[in-house]
mmCIF file as gemmi writes it, N, C-alpha and C atoms, coordinates in Angstrom:
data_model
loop_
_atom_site.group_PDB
_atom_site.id
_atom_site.type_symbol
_atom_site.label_atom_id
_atom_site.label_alt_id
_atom_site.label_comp_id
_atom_site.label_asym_id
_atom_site.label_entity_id
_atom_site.label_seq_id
_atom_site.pdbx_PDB_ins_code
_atom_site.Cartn_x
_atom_site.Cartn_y
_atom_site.Cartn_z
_atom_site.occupancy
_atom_site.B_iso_or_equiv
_atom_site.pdbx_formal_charge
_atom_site.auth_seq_id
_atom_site.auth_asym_id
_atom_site.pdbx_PDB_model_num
ATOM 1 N N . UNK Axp A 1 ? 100.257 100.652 116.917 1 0 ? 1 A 1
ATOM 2 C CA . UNK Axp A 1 ? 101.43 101.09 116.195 1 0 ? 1 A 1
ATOM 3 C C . UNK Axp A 1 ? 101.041 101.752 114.879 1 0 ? 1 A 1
ATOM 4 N N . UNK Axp A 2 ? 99.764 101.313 114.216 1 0 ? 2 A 1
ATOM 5 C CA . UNK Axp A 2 ? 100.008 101.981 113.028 1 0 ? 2 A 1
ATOM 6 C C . UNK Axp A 2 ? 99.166 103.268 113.43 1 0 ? 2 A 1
ATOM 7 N N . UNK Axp A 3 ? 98.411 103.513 114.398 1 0 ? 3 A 1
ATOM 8 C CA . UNK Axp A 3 ? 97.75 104.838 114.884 1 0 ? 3 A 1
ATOM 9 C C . UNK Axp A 3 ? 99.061 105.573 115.154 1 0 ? 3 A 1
ATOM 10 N N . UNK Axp A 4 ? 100.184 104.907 116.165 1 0 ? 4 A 1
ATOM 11 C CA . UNK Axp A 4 ? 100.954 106.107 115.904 1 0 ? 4 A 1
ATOM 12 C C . UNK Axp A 4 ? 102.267 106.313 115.035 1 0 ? 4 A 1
ATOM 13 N N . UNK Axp A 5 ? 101.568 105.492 113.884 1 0 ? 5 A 1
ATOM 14 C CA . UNK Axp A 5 ? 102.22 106.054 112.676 1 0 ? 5 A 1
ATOM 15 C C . UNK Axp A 5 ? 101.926 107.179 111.805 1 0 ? 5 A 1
ATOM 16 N N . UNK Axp A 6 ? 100.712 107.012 111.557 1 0 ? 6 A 1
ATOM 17 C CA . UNK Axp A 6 ? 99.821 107.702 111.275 1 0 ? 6 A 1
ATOM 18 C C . UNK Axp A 6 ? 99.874 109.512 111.826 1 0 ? 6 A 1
ATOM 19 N N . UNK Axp A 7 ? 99.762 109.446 112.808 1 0 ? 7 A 1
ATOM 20 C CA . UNK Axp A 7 ? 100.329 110.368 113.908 1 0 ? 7 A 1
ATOM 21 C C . UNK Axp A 7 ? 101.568 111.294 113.795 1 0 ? 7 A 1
ATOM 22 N N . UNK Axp A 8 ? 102.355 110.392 113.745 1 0 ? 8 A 1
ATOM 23 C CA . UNK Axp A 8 ? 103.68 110.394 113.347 1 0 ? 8 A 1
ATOM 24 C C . UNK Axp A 8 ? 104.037 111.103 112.048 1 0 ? 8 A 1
ATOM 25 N N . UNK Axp A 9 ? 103.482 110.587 110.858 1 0 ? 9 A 1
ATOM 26 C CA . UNK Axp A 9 ? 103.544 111.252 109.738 1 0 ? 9 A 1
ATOM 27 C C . UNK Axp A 9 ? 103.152 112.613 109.599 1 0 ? 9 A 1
ATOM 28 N N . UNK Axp A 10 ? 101.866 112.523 110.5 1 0 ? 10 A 1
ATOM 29 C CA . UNK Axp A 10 ? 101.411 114.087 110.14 1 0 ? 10 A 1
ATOM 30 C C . UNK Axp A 10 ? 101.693 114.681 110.874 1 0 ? 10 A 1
ATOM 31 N N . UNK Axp A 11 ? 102.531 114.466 112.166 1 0 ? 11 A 1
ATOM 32 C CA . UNK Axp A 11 ? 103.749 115.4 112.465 1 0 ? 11 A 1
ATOM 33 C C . UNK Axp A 11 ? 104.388 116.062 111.293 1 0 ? 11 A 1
ATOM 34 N N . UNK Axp A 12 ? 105.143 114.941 110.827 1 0 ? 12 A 1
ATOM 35 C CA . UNK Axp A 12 ? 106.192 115.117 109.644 1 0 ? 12 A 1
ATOM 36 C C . UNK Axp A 12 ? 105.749 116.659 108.704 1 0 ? 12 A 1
ATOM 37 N N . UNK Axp A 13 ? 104.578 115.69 108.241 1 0 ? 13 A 1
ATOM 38 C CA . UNK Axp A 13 ? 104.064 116.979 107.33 1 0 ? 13 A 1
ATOM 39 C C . UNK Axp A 13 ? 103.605 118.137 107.816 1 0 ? 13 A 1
ATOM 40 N N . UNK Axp A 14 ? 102.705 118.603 109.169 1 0 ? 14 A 1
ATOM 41 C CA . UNK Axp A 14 ? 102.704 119.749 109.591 1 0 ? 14 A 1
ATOM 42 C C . UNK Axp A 14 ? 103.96 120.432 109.793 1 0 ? 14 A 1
ATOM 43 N N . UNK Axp A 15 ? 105.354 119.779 110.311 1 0 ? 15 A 1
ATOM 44 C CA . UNK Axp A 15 ? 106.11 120.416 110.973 1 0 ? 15 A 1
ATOM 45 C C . UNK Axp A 15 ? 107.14 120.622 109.603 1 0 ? 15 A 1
ATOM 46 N N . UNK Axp A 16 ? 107.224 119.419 108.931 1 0 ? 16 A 1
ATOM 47 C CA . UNK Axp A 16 ? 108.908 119.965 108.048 1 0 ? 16 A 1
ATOM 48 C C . UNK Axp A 16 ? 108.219 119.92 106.653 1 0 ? 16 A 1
ATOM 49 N N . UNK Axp A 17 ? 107.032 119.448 105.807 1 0 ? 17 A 1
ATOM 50 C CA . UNK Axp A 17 ? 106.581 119.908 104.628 1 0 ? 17 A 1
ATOM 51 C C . UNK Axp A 17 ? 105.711 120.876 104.516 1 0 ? 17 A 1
ATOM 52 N N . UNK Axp A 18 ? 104.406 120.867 105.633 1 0 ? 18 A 1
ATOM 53 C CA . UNK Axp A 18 ? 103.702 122.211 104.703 1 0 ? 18 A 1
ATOM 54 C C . UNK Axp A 18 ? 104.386 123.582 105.193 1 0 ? 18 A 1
ATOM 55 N N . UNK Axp A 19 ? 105.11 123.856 105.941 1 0 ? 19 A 1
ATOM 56 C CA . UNK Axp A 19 ? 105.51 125.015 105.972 1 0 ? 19 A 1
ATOM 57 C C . UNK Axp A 19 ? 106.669 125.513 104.646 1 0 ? 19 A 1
ATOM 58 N N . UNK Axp A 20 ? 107.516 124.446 103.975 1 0 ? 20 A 1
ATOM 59 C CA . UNK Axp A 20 ? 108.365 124.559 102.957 1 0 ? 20 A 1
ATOM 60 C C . UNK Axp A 20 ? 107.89 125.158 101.743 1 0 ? 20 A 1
ATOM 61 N N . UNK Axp A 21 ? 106.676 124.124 101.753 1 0 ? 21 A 1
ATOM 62 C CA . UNK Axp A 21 ? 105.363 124.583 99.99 1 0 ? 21 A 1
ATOM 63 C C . UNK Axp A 21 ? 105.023 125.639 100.397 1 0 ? 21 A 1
ATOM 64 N N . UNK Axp A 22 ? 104.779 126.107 101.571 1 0 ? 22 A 1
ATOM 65 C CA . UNK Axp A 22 ? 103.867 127.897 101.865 1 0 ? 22 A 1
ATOM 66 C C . UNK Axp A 22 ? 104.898 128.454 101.336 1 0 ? 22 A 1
ATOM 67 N N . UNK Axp A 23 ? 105.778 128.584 101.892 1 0 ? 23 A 1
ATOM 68 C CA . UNK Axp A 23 ? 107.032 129.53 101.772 1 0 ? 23 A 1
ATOM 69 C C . UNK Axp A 23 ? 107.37 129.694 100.26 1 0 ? 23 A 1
ATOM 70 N N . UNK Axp A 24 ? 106.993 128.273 99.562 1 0 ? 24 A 1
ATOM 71 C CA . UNK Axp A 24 ? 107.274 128.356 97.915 1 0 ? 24 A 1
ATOM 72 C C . UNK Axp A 24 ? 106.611 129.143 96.942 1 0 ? 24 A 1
ATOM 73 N N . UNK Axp A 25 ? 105.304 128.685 97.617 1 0 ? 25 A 1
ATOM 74 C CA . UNK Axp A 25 ? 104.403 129.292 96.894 1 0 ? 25 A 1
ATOM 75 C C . UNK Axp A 25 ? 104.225 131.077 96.715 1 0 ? 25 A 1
ATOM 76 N N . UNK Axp A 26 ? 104.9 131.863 97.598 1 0 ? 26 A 1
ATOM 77 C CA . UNK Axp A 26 ? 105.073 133.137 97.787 1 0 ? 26 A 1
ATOM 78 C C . UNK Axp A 26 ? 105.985 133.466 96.991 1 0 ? 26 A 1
ATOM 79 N N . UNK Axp A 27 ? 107.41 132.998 96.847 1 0 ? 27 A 1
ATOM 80 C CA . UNK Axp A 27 ? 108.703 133.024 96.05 1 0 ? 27 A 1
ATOM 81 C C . UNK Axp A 27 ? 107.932 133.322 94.074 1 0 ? 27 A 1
ATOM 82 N N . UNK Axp A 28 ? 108.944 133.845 94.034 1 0 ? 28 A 1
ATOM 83 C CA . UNK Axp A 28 ? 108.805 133.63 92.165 1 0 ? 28 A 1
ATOM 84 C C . UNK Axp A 28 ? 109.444 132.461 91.693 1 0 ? 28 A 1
ATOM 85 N N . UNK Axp A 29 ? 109.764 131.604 90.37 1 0 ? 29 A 1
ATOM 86 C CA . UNK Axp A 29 ? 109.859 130.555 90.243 1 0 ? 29 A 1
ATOM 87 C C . UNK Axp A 29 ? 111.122 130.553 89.836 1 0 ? 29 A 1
ATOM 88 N N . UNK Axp A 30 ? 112.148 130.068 90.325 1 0 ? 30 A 1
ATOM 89 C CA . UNK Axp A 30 ? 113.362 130.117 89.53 1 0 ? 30 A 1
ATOM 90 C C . UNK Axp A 30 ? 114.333 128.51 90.232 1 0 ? 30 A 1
ATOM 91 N N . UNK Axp A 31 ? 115.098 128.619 89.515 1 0 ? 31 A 1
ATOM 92 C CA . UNK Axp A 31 ? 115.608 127.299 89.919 1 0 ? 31 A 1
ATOM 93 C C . UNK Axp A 31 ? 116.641 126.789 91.112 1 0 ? 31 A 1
ATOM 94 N N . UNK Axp A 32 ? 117.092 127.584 91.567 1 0 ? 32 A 1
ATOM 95 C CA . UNK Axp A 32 ? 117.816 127.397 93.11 1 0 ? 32 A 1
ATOM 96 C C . UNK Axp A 32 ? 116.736 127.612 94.38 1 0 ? 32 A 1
ATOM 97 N N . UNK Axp A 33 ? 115.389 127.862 93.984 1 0 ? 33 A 1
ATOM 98 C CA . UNK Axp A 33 ? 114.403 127.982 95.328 1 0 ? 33 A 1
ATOM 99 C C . UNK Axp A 33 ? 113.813 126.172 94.817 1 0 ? 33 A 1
ATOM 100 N N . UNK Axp A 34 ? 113.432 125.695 93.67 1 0 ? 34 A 1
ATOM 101 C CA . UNK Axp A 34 ? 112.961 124.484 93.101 1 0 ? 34 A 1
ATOM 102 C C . UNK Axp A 34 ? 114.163 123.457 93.745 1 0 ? 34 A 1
ATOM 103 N N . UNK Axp A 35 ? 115.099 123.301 93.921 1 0 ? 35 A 1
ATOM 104 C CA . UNK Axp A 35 ? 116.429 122.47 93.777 1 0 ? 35 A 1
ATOM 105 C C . UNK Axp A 35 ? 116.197 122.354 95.821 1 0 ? 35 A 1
ATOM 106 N N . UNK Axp A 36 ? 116.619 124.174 96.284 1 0 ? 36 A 1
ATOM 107 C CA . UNK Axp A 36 ? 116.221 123.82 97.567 1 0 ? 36 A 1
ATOM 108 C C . UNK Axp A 36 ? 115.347 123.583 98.04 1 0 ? 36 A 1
ATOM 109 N N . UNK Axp A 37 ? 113.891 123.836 97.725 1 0 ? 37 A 1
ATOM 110 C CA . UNK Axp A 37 ? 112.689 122.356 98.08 1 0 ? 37 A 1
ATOM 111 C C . UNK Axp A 37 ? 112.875 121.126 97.69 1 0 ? 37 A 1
ATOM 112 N N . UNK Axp A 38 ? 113.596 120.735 96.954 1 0 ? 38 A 1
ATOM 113 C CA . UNK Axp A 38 ? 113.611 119.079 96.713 1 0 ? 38 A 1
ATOM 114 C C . UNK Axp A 38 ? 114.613 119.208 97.576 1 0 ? 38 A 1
ATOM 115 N N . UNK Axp A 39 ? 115.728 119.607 97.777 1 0 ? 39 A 1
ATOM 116 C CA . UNK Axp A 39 ? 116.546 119.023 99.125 1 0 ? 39 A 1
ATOM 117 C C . UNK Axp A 39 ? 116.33 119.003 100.305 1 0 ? 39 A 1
ATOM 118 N N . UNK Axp A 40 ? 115.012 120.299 100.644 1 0 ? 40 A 1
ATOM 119 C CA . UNK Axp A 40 ? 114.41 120.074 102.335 1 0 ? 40 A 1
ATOM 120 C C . UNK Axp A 40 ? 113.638 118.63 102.117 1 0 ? 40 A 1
ATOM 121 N N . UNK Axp A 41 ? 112.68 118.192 100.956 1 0 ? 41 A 1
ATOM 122 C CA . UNK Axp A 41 ? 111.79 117.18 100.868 1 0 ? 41 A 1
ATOM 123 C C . UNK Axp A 41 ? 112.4 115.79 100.882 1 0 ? 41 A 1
ATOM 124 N N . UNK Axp A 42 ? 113.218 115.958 101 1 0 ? 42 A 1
ATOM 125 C CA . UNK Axp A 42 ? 113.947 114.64 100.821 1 0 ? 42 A 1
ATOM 126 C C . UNK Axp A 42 ? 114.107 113.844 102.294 1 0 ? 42 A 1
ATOM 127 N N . UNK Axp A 43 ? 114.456 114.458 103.146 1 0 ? 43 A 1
ATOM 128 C CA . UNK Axp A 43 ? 114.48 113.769 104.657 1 0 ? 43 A 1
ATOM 129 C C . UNK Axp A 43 ? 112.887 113.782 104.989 1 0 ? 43 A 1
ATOM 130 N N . UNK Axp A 44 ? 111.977 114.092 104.829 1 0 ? 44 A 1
ATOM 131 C CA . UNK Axp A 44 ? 110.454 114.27 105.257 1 0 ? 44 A 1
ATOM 132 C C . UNK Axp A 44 ? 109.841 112.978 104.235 1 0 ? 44 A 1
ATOM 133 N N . UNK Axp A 45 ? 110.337 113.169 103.144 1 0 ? 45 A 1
ATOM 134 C CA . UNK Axp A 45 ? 109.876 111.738 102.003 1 0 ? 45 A 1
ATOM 135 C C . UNK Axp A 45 ? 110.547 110.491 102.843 1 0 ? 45 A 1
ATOM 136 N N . UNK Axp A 46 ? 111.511 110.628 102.714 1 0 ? 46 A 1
ATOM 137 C CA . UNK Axp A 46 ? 112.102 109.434 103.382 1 0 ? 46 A 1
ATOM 138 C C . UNK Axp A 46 ? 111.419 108.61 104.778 1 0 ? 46 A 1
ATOM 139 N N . UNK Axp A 47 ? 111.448 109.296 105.696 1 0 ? 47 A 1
ATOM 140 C CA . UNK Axp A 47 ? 110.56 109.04 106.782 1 0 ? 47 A 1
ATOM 141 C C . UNK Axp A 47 ? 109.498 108.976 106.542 1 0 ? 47 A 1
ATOM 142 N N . UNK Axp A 48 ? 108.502 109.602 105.726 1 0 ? 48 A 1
ATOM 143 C CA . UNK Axp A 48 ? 106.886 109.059 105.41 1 0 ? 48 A 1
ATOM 144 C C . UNK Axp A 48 ? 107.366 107.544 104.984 1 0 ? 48 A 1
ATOM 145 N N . UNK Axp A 49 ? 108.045 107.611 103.972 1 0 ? 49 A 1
ATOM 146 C CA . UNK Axp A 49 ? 108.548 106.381 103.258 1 0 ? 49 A 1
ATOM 147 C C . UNK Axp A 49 ? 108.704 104.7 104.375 1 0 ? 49 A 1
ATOM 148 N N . UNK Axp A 50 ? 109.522 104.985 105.055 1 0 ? 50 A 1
ATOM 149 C CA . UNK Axp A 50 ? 109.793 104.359 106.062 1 0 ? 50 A 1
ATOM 150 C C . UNK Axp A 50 ? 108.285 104.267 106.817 1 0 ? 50 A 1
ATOM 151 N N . UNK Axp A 51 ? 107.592 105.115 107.467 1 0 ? 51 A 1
ATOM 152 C CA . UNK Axp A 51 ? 106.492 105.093 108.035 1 0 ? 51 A 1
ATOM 153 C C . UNK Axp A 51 ? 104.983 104.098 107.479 1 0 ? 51 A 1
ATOM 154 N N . UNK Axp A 52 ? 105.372 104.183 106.488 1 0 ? 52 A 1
ATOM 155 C CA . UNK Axp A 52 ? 104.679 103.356 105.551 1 0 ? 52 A 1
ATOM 156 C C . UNK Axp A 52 ? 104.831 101.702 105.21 1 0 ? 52 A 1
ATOM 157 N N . UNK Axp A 53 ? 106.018 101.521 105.32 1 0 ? 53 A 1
ATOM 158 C CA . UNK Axp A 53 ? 106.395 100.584 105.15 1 0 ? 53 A 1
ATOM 159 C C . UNK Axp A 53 ? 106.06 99.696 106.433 1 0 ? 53 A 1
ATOM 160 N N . UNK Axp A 54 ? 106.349 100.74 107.663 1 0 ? 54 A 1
ATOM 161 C CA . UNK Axp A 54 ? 106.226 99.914 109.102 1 0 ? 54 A 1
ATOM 162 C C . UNK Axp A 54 ? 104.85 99.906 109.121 1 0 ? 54 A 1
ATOM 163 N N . UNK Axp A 55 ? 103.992 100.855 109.205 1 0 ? 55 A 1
ATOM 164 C CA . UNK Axp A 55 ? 103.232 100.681 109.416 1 0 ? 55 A 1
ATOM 165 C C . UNK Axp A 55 ? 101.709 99.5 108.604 1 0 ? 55 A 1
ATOM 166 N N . UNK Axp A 56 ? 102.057 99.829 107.254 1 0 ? 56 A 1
ATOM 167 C CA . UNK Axp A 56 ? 101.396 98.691 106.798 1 0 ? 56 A 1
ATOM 168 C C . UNK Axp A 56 ? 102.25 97.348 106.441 1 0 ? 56 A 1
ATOM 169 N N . UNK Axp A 57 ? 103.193 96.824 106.106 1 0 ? 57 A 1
ATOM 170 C CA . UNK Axp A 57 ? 103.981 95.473 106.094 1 0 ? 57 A 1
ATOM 171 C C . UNK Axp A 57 ? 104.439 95.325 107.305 1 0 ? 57 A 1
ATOM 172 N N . UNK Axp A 58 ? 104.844 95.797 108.477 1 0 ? 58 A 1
ATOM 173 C CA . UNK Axp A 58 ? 105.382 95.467 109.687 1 0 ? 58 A 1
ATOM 174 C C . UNK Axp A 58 ? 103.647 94.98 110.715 1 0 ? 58 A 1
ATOM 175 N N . UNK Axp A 59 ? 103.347 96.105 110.84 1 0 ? 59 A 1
ATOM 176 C CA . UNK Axp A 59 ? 101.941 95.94 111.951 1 0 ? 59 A 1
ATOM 177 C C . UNK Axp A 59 ? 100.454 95.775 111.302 1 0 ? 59 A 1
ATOM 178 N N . UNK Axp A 60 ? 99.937 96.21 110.037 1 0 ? 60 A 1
ATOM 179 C CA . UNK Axp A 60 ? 98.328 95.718 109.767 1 0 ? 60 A 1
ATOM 180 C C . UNK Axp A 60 ? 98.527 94.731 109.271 1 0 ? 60 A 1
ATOM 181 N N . UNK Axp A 61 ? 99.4 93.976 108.367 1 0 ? 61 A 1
ATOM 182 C CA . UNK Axp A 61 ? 99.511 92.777 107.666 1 0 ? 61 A 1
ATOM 183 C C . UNK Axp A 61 ? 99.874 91.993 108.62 1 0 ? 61 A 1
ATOM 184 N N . UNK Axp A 62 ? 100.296 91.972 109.911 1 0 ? 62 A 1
ATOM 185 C CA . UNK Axp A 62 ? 100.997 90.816 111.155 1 0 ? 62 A 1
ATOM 186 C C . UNK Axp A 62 ? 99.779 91.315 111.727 1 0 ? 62 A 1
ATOM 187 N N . UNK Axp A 63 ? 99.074 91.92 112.148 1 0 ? 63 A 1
ATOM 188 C CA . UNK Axp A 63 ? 97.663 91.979 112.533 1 0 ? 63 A 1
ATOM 189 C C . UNK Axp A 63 ? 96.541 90.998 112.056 1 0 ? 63 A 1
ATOM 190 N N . UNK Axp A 64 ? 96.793 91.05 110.917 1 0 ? 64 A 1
ATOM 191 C CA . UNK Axp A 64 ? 95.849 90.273 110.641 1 0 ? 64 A 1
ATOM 192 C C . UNK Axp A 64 ? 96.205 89.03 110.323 1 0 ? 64 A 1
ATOM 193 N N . UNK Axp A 65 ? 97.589 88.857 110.119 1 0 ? 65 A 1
ATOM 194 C CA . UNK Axp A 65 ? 98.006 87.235 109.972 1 0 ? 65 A 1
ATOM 195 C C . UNK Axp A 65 ? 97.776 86.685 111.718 1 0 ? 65 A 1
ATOM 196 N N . UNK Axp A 66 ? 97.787 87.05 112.497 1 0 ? 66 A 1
ATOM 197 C CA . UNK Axp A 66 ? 97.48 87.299 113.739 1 0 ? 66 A 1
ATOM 198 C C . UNK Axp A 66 ? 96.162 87.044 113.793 1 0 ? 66 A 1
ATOM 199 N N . UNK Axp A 67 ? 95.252 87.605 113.408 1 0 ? 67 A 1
ATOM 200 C CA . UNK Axp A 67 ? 93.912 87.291 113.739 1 0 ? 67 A 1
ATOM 201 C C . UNK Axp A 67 ? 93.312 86.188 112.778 1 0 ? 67 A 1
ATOM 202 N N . UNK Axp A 68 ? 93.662 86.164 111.781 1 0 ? 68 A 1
ATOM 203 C CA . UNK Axp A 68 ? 93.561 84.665 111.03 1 0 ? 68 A 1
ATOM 204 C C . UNK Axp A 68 ? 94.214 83.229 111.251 1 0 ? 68 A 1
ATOM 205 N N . UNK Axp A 69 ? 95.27 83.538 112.678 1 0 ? 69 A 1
ATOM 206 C CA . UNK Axp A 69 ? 95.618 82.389 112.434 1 0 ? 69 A 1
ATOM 207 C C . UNK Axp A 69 ? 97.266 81.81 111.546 1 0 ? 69 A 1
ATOM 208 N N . UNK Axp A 70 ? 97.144 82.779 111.082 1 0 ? 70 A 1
ATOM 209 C CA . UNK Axp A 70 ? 98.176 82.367 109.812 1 0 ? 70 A 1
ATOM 210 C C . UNK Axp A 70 ? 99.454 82.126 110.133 1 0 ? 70 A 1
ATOM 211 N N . UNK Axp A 71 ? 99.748 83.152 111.169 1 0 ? 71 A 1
ATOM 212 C CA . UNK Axp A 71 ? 101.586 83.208 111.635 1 0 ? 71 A 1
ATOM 213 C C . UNK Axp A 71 ? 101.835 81.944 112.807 1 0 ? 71 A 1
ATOM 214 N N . UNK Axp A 72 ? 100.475 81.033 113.062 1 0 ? 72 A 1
ATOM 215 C CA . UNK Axp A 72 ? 100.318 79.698 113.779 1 0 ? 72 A 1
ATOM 216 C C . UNK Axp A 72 ? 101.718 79.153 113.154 1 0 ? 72 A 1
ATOM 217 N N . UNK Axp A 73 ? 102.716 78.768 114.034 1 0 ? 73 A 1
ATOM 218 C CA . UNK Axp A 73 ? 103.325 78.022 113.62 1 0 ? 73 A 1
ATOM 219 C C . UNK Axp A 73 ? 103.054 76.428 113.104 1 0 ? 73 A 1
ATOM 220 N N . UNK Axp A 74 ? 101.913 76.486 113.577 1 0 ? 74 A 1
ATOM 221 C CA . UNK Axp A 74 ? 101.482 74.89 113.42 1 0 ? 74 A 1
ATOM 222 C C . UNK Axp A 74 ? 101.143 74.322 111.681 1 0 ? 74 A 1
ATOM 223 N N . UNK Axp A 75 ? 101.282 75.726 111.304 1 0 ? 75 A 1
ATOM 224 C CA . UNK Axp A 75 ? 100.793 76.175 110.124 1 0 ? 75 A 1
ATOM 225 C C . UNK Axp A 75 ? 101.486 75.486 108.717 1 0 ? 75 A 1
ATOM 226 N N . UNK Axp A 76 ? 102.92 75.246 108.67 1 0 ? 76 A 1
ATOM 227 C CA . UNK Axp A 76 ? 103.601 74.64 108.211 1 0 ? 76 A 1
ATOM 228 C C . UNK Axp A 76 ? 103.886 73.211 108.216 1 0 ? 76 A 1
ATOM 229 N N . UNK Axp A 77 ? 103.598 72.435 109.075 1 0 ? 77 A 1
ATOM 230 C CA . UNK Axp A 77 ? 103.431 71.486 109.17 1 0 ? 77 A 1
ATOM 231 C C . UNK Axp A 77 ? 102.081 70.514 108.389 1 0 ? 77 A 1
């Protein structure tokens, strides 16, 4: 799971961020091209965001409470 998170993300970023910054970087600088890159970046942040979260607090940290033993229920007792 976290391989295809990983995966996953850099979908994200090949497909809906680096093509946005190319496109910026050509433009001259003014403030309605600045305003509409932060509003394409915002659904692509979000989902890295999320991706991150699953992937390291959901699956490598239960991985390894998993391989230590730890999530043993016996554990509490």
């Amino acid at each position: 799971q976290v391989l295809g998170s990983l995966f996953y993300a850099y979908y994200i970023f090949v497909r809906l961020c680096i093509p946005q910054f190319r496109n910026s970087s050509q433009e001259t600088f003014n403030l309605r091209g600045l305003v509409l890159c932060i509003f394409n970046s915002i659904l692509p942040g979000v989902l890295i965001l999320f991706l991150v979260f699953f992937a390291f607090l959901h699956c490598w940290l239960n991985a390894f409470a998993e391989m230590l033993r730890f999530a043993d229920r016996m554990f509490y007792k």
